[in-house]
PDB file of C-alpha atoms in Angstrom:
ATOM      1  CA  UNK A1172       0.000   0.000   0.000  1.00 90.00           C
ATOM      2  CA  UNK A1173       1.345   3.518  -0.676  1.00 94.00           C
ATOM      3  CA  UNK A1174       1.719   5.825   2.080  1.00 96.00           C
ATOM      4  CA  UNK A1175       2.887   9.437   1.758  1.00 97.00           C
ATOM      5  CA  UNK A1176       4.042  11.745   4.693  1.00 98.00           C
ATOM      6  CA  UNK A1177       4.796  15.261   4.646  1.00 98.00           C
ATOM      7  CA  UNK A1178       7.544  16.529   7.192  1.00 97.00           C
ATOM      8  CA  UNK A1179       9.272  19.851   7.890  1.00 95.00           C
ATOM      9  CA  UNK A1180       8.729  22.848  10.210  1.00 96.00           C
ATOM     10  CA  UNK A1181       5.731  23.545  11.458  1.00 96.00           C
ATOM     11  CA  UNK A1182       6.012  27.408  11.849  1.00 97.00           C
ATOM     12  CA  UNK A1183       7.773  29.383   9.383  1.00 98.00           C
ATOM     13  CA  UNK A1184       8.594  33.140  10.277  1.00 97.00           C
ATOM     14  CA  UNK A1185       6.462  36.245   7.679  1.00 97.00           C
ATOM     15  CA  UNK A1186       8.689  37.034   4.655  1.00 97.00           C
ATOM     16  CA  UNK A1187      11.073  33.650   4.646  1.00 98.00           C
ATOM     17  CA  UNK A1188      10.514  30.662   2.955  1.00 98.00           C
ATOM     18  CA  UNK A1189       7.771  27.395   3.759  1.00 98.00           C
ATOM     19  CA  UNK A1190      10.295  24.090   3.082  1.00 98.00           C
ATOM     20  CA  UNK A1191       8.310  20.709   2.991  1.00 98.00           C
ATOM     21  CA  UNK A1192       9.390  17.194   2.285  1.00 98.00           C
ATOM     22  CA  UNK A1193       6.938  14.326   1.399  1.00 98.00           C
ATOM     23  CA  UNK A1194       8.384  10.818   1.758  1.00 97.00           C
ATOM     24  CA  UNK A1195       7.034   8.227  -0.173  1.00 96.00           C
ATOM     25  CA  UNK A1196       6.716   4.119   0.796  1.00 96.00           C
ATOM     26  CA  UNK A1197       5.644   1.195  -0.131  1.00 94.00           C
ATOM     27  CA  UNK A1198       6.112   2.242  -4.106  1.00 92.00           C
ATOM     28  CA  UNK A1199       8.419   3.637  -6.769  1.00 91.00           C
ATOM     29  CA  UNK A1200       8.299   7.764  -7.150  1.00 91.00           C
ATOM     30  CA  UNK A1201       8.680   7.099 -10.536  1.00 88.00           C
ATOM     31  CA  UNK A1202       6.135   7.050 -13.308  1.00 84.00           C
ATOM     32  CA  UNK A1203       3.743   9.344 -11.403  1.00 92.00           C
ATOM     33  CA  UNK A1204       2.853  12.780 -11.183  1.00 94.00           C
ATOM     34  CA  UNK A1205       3.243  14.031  -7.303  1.00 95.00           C
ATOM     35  CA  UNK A1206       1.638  16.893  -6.197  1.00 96.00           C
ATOM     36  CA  UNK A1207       0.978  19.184  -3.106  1.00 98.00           C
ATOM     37  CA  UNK A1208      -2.509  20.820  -1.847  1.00 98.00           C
ATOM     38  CA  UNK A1209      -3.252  23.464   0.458  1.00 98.00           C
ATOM     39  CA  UNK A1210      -5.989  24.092   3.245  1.00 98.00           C
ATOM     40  CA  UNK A1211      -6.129  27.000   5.256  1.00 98.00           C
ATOM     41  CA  UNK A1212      -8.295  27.079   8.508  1.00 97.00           C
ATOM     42  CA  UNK A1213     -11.751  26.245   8.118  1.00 96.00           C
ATOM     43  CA  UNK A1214     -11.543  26.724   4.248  1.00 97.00           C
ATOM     44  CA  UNK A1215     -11.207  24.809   1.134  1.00 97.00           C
ATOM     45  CA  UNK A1216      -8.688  22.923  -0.431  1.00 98.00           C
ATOM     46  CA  UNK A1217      -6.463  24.451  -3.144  1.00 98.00           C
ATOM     47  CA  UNK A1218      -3.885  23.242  -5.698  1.00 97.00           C
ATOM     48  CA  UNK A1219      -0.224  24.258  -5.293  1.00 98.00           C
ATOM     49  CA  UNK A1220       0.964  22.368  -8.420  1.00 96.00           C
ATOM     50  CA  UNK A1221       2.307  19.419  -9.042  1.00 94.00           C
ATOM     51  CA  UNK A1222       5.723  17.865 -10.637  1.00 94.00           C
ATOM     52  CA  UNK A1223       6.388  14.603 -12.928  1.00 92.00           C
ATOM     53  CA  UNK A1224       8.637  12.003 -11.729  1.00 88.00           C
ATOM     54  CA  UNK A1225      11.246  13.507 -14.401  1.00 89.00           C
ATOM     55  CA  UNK A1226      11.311  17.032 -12.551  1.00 88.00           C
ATOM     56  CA  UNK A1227       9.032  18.946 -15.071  1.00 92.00           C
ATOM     57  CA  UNK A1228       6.535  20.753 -13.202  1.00 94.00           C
ATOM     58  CA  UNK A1229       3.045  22.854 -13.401  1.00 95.00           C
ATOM     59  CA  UNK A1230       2.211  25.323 -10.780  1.00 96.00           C
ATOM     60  CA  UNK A1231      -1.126  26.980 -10.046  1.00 96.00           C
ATOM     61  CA  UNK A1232      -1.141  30.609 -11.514  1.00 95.00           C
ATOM     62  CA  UNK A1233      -1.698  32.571  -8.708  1.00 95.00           C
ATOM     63  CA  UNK A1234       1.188  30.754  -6.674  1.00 97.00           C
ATOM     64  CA  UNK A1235       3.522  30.204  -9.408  1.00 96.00           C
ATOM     65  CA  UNK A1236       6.055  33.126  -9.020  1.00 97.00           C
ATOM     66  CA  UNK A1237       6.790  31.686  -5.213  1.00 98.00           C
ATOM     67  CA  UNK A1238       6.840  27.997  -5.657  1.00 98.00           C
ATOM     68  CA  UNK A1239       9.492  25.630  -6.856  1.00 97.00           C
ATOM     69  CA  UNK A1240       9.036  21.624  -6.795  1.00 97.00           C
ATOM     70  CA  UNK A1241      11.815  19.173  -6.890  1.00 94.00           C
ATOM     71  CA  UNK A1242      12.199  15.626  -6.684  1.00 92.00           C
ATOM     72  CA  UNK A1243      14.965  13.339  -5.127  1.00 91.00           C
ATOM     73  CA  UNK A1244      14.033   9.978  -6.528  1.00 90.00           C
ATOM     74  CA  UNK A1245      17.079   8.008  -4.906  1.00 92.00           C
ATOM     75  CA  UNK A1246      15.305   9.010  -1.434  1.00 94.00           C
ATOM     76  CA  UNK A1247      11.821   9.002  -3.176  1.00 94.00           C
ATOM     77  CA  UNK A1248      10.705  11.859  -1.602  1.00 95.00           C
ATOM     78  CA  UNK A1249       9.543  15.094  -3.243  1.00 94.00           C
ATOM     79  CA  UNK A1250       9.253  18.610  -1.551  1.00 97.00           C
ATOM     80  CA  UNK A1251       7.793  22.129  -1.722  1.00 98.00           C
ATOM     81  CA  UNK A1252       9.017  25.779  -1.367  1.00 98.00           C
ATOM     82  CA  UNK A1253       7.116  28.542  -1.282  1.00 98.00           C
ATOM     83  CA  UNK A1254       9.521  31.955  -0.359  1.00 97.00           C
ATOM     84  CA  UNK A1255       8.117  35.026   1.062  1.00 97.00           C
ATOM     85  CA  UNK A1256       5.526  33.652   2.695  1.00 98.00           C
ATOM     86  CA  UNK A1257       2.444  35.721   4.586  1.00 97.00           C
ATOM     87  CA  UNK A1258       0.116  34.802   6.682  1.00 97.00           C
ATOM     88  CA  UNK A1259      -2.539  33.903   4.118  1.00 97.00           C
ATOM     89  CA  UNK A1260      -0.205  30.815   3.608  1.00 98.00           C
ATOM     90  CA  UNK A1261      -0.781  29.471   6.735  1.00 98.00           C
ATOM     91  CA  UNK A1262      -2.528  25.884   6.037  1.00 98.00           C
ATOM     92  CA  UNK A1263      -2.365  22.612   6.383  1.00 98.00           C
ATOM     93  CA  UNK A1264       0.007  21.127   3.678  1.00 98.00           C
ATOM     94  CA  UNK A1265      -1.353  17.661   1.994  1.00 98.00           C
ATOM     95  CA  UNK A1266       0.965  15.917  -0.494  1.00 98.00           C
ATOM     96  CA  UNK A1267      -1.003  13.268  -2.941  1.00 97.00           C
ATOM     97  CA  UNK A1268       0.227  11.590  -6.290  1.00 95.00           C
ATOM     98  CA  UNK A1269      -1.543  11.088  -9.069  1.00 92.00           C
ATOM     99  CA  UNK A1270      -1.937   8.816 -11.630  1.00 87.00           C
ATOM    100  CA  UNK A1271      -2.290  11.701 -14.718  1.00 88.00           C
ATOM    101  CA  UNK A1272      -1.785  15.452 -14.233  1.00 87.00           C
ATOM    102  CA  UNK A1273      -6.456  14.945 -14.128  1.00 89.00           C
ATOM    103  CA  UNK A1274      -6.580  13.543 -10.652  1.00 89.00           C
ATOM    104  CA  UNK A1275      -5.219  12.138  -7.442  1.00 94.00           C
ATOM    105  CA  UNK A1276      -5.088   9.037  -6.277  1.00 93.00           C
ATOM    106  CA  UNK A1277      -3.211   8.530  -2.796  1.00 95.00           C
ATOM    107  CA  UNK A1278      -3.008  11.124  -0.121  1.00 97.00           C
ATOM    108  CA  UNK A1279      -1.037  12.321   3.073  1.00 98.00           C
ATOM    109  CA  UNK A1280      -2.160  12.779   5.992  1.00 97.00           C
ATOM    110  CA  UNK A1281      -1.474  16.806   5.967  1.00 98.00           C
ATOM    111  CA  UNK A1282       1.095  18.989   7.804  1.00 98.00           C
ATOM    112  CA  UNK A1283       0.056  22.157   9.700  1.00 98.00           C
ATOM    113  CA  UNK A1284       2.315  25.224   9.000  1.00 98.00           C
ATOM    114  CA  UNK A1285       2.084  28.375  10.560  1.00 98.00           C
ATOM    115  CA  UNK A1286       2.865  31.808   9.412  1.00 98.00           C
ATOM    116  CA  UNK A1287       3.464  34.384  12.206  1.00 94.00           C
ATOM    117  CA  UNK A1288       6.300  37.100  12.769  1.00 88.00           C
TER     118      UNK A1288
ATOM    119  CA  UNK B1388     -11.424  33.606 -14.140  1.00 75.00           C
ATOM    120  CA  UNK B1389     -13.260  30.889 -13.887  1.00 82.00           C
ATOM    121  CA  UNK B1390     -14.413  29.602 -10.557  1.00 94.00           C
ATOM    122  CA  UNK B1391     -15.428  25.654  -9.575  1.00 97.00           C
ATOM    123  CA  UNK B1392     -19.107  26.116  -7.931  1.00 98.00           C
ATOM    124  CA  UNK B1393     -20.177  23.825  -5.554  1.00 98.00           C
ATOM    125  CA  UNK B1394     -23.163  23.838  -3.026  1.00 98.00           C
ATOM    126  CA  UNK B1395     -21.802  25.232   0.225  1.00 98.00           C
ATOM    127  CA  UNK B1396     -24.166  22.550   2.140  1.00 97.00           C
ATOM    128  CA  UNK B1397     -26.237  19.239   1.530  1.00 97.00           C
ATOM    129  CA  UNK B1398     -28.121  17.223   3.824  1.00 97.00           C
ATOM    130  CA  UNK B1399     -29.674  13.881   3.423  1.00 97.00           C
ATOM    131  CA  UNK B1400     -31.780  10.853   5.976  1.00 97.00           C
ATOM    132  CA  UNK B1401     -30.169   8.206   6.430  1.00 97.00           C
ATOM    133  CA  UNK B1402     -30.600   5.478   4.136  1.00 97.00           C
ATOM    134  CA  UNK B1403     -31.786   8.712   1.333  1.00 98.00           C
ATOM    135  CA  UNK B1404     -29.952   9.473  -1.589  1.00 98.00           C
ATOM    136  CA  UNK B1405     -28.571  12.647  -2.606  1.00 98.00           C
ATOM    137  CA  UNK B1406     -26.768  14.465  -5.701  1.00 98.00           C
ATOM    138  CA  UNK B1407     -23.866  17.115  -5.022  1.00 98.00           C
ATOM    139  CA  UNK B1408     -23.048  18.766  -8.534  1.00 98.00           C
ATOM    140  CA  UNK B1409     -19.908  20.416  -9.500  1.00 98.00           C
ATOM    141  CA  UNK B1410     -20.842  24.002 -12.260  1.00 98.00           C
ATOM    142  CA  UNK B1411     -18.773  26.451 -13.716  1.00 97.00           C
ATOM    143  CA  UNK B1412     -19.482  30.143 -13.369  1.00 94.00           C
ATOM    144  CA  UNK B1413     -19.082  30.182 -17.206  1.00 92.00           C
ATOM    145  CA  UNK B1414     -19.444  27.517 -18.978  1.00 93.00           C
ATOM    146  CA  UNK B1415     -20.748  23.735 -19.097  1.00 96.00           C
ATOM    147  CA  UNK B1416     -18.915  20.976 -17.384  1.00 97.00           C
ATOM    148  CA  UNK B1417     -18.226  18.054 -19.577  1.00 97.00           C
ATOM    149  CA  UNK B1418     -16.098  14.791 -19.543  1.00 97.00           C
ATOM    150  CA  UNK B1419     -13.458  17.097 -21.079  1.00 96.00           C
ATOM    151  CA  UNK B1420     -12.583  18.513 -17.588  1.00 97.00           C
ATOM    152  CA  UNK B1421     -11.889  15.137 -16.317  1.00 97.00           C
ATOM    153  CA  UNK B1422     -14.119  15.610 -13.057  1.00 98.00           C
ATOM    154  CA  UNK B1423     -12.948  13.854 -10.000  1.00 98.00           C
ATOM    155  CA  UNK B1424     -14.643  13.789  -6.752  1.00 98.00           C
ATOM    156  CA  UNK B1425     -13.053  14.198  -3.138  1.00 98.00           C
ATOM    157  CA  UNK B1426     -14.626  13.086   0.104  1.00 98.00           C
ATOM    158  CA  UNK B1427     -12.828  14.660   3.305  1.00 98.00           C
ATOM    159  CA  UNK B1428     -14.105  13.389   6.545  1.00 97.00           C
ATOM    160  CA  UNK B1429     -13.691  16.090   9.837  1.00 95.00           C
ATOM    161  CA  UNK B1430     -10.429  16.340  10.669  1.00 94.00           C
ATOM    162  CA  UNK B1431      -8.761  13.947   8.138  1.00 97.00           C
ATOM    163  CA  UNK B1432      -7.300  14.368   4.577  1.00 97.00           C
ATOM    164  CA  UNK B1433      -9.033  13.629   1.847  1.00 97.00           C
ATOM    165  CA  UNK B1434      -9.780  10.354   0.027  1.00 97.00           C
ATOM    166  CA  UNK B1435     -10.352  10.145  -3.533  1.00 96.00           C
ATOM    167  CA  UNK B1436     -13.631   8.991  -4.686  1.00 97.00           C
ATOM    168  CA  UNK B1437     -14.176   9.051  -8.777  1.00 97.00           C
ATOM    169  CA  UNK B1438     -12.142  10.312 -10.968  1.00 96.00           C
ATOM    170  CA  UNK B1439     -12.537  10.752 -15.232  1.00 96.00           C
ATOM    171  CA  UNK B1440     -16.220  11.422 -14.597  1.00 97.00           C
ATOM    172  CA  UNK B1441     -17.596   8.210 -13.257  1.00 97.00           C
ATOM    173  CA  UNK B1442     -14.875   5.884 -12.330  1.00 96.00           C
ATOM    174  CA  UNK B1443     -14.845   4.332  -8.727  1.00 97.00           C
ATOM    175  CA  UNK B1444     -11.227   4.508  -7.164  1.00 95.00           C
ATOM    176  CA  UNK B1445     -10.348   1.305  -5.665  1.00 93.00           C
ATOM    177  CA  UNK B1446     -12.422   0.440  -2.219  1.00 95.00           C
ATOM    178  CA  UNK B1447     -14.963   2.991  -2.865  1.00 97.00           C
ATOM    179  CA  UNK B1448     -18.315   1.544  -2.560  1.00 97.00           C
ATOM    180  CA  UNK B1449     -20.980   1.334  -5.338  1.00 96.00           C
ATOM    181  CA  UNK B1450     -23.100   3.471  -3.455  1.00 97.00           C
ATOM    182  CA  UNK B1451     -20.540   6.698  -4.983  1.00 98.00           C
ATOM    183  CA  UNK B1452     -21.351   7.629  -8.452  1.00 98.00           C
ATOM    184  CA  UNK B1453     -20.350   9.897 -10.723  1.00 98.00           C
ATOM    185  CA  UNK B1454     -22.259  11.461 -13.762  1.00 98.00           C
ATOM    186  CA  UNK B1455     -22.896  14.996 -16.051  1.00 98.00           C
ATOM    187  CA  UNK B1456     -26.164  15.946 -15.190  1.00 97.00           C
ATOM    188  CA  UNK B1457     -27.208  18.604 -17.719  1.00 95.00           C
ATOM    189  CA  UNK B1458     -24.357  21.143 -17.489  1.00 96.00           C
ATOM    190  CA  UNK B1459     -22.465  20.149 -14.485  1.00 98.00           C
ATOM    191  CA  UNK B1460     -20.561  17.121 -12.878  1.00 98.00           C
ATOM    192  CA  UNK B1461     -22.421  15.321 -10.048  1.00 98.00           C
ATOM    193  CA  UNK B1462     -21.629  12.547  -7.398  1.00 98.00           C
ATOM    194  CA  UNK B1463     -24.210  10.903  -6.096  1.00 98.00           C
ATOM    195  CA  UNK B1464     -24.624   8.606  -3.218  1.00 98.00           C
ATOM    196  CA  UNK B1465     -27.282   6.397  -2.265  1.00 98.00           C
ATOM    197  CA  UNK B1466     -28.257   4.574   0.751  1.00 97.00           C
ATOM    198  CA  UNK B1467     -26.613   7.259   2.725  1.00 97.00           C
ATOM    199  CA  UNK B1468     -24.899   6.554   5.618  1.00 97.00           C
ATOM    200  CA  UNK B1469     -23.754   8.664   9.311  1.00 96.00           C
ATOM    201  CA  UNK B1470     -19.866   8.285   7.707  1.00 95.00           C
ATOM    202  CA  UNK B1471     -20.699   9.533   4.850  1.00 97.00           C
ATOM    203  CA  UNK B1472     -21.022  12.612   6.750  1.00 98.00           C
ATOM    204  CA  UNK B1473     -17.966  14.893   5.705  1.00 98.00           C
ATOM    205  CA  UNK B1474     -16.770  17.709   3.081  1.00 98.00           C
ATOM    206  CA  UNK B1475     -16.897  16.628  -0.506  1.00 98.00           C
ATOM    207  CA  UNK B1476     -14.530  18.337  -3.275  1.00 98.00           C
ATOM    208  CA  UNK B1477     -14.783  18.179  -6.914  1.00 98.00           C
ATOM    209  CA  UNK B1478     -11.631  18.937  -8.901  1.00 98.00           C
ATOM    210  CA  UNK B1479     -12.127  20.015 -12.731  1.00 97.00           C
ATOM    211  CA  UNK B1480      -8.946  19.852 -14.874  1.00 95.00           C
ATOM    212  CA  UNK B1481      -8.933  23.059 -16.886  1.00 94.00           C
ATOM    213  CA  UNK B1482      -6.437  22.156 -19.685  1.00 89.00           C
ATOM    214  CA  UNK B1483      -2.339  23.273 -19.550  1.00 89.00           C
ATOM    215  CA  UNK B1484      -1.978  21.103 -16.933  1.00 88.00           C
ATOM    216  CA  UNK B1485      -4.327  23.363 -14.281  1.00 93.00           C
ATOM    217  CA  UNK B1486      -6.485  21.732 -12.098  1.00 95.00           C
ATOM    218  CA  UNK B1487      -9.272  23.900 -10.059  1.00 96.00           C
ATOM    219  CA  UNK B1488     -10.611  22.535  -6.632  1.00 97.00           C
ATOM    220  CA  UNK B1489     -14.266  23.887  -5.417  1.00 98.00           C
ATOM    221  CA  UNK B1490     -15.225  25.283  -3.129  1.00 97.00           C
ATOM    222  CA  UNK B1491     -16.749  21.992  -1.580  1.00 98.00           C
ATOM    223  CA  UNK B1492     -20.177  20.540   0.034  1.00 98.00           C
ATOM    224  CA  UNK B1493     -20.563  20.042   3.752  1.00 98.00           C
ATOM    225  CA  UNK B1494     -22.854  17.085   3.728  1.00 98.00           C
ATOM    226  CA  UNK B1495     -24.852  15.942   6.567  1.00 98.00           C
ATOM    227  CA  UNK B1496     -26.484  13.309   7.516  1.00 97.00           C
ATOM    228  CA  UNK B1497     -29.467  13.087   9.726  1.00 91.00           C
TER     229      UNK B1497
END
């Protein structure tokens, strides 16, 4: 069974950069899309953006000048960035891969981050 | 830009069926936008419950189904049940590699 878990810090300062790591088991990182989704508190989910197995990547518009996606396949993990964050960016993190760049298949569990000064 | 509508709440007996949809504020949903549906139980991530329009992911029961009804994307479920009680998402694929959640049901059941 695939599992995926996110990791990293859980509270980031205003104006420096969100880091996140999701580690994948019990399957290959290759072949698939991976891709990470936001929640913030009480609200909907949202799509970061996601990255192929190969390190080619599509971002959501309105987050695309802050985010960068990269893949470490010999550790098969994946991980986020998003620089100068605010505190609109506070969320819970999910990481999920997906089977085409239409859908997702398994998810994470989520990882709270924080946003404060 | 285009936004993903969804009804902001639902609720449904138990043992009644019910139909969430899944609109565009311009436009008609079709098979072209891929629609996959999203069921997120309180406190938990989500789980993944069609995808391509109508196709079960693996586990999901055959009470979950997904259709177009006239211009939108809908998942219905039948013989509802109290777990069935969460937040549903549908997620429309809007070409260039751009996928669009909504805004997402609460659905109760009681």
């Amino acid at each position: 069974q695939v599992q995926l878990q996110e990791s990293g810090p859980g509270l980031v300062k205003t104006s420096e950069t969100l880091s996140l790591t999701c580690t994948v088991s019990g399957g290959s990182i290759s072949s698939y899309y991976w891709s990470w989704i936001r929640q913030p508190p009480g609200q909907g989910l949202e799509w970061i953006g996601y990255m192929y197995y190969t390190g080619s990547t599509n971002y959501n518009p309105s987050l695309k000048s802050r985010v960068t996606m990269s893949v470490d396949t010999s550790k098969n993990q994946f991980s986020l960035k998003l620089n100068s964050v605010t505190a609109a960016d506070t969320a819970v993190y999910f990481c999920a891969r997906a089977q085409s760049p239409k859908r997702f298949d398994y998810w994470g569990q989520g990882a709270l981050v924080t946003v404060s000064s | 830009q285009t936004v993903v509508t969804q009804e902001p709440s639902f609720s449904v007996s138990p043992g009644g069926t019910v139909t969430l949809t899944c609109g565009l504020s311009s436009g008609s949903v079709s098979t072209s936008y891929y629609p996959s549906w999203y069921q997120q139980p309180p406190g938990q991530a989500p789980r993944t419950l069609i995808y391509t329009t109508n196709t079960r992911s693996s586990g999901v029961p055959d009470r979950f189904s997904g259709s177009i009804l006239g211009n939108k994307a809908a998942l219905t479920i039948t013989g509802a049940q109290a777990d069935d009680e969460s937040d549903y998402y549908c997620v429309l694929y809007m070409g260039s590699g751009i996928l669009v959640f909504g805004g997402g049901t609460k659905l109760t059941v009681l």
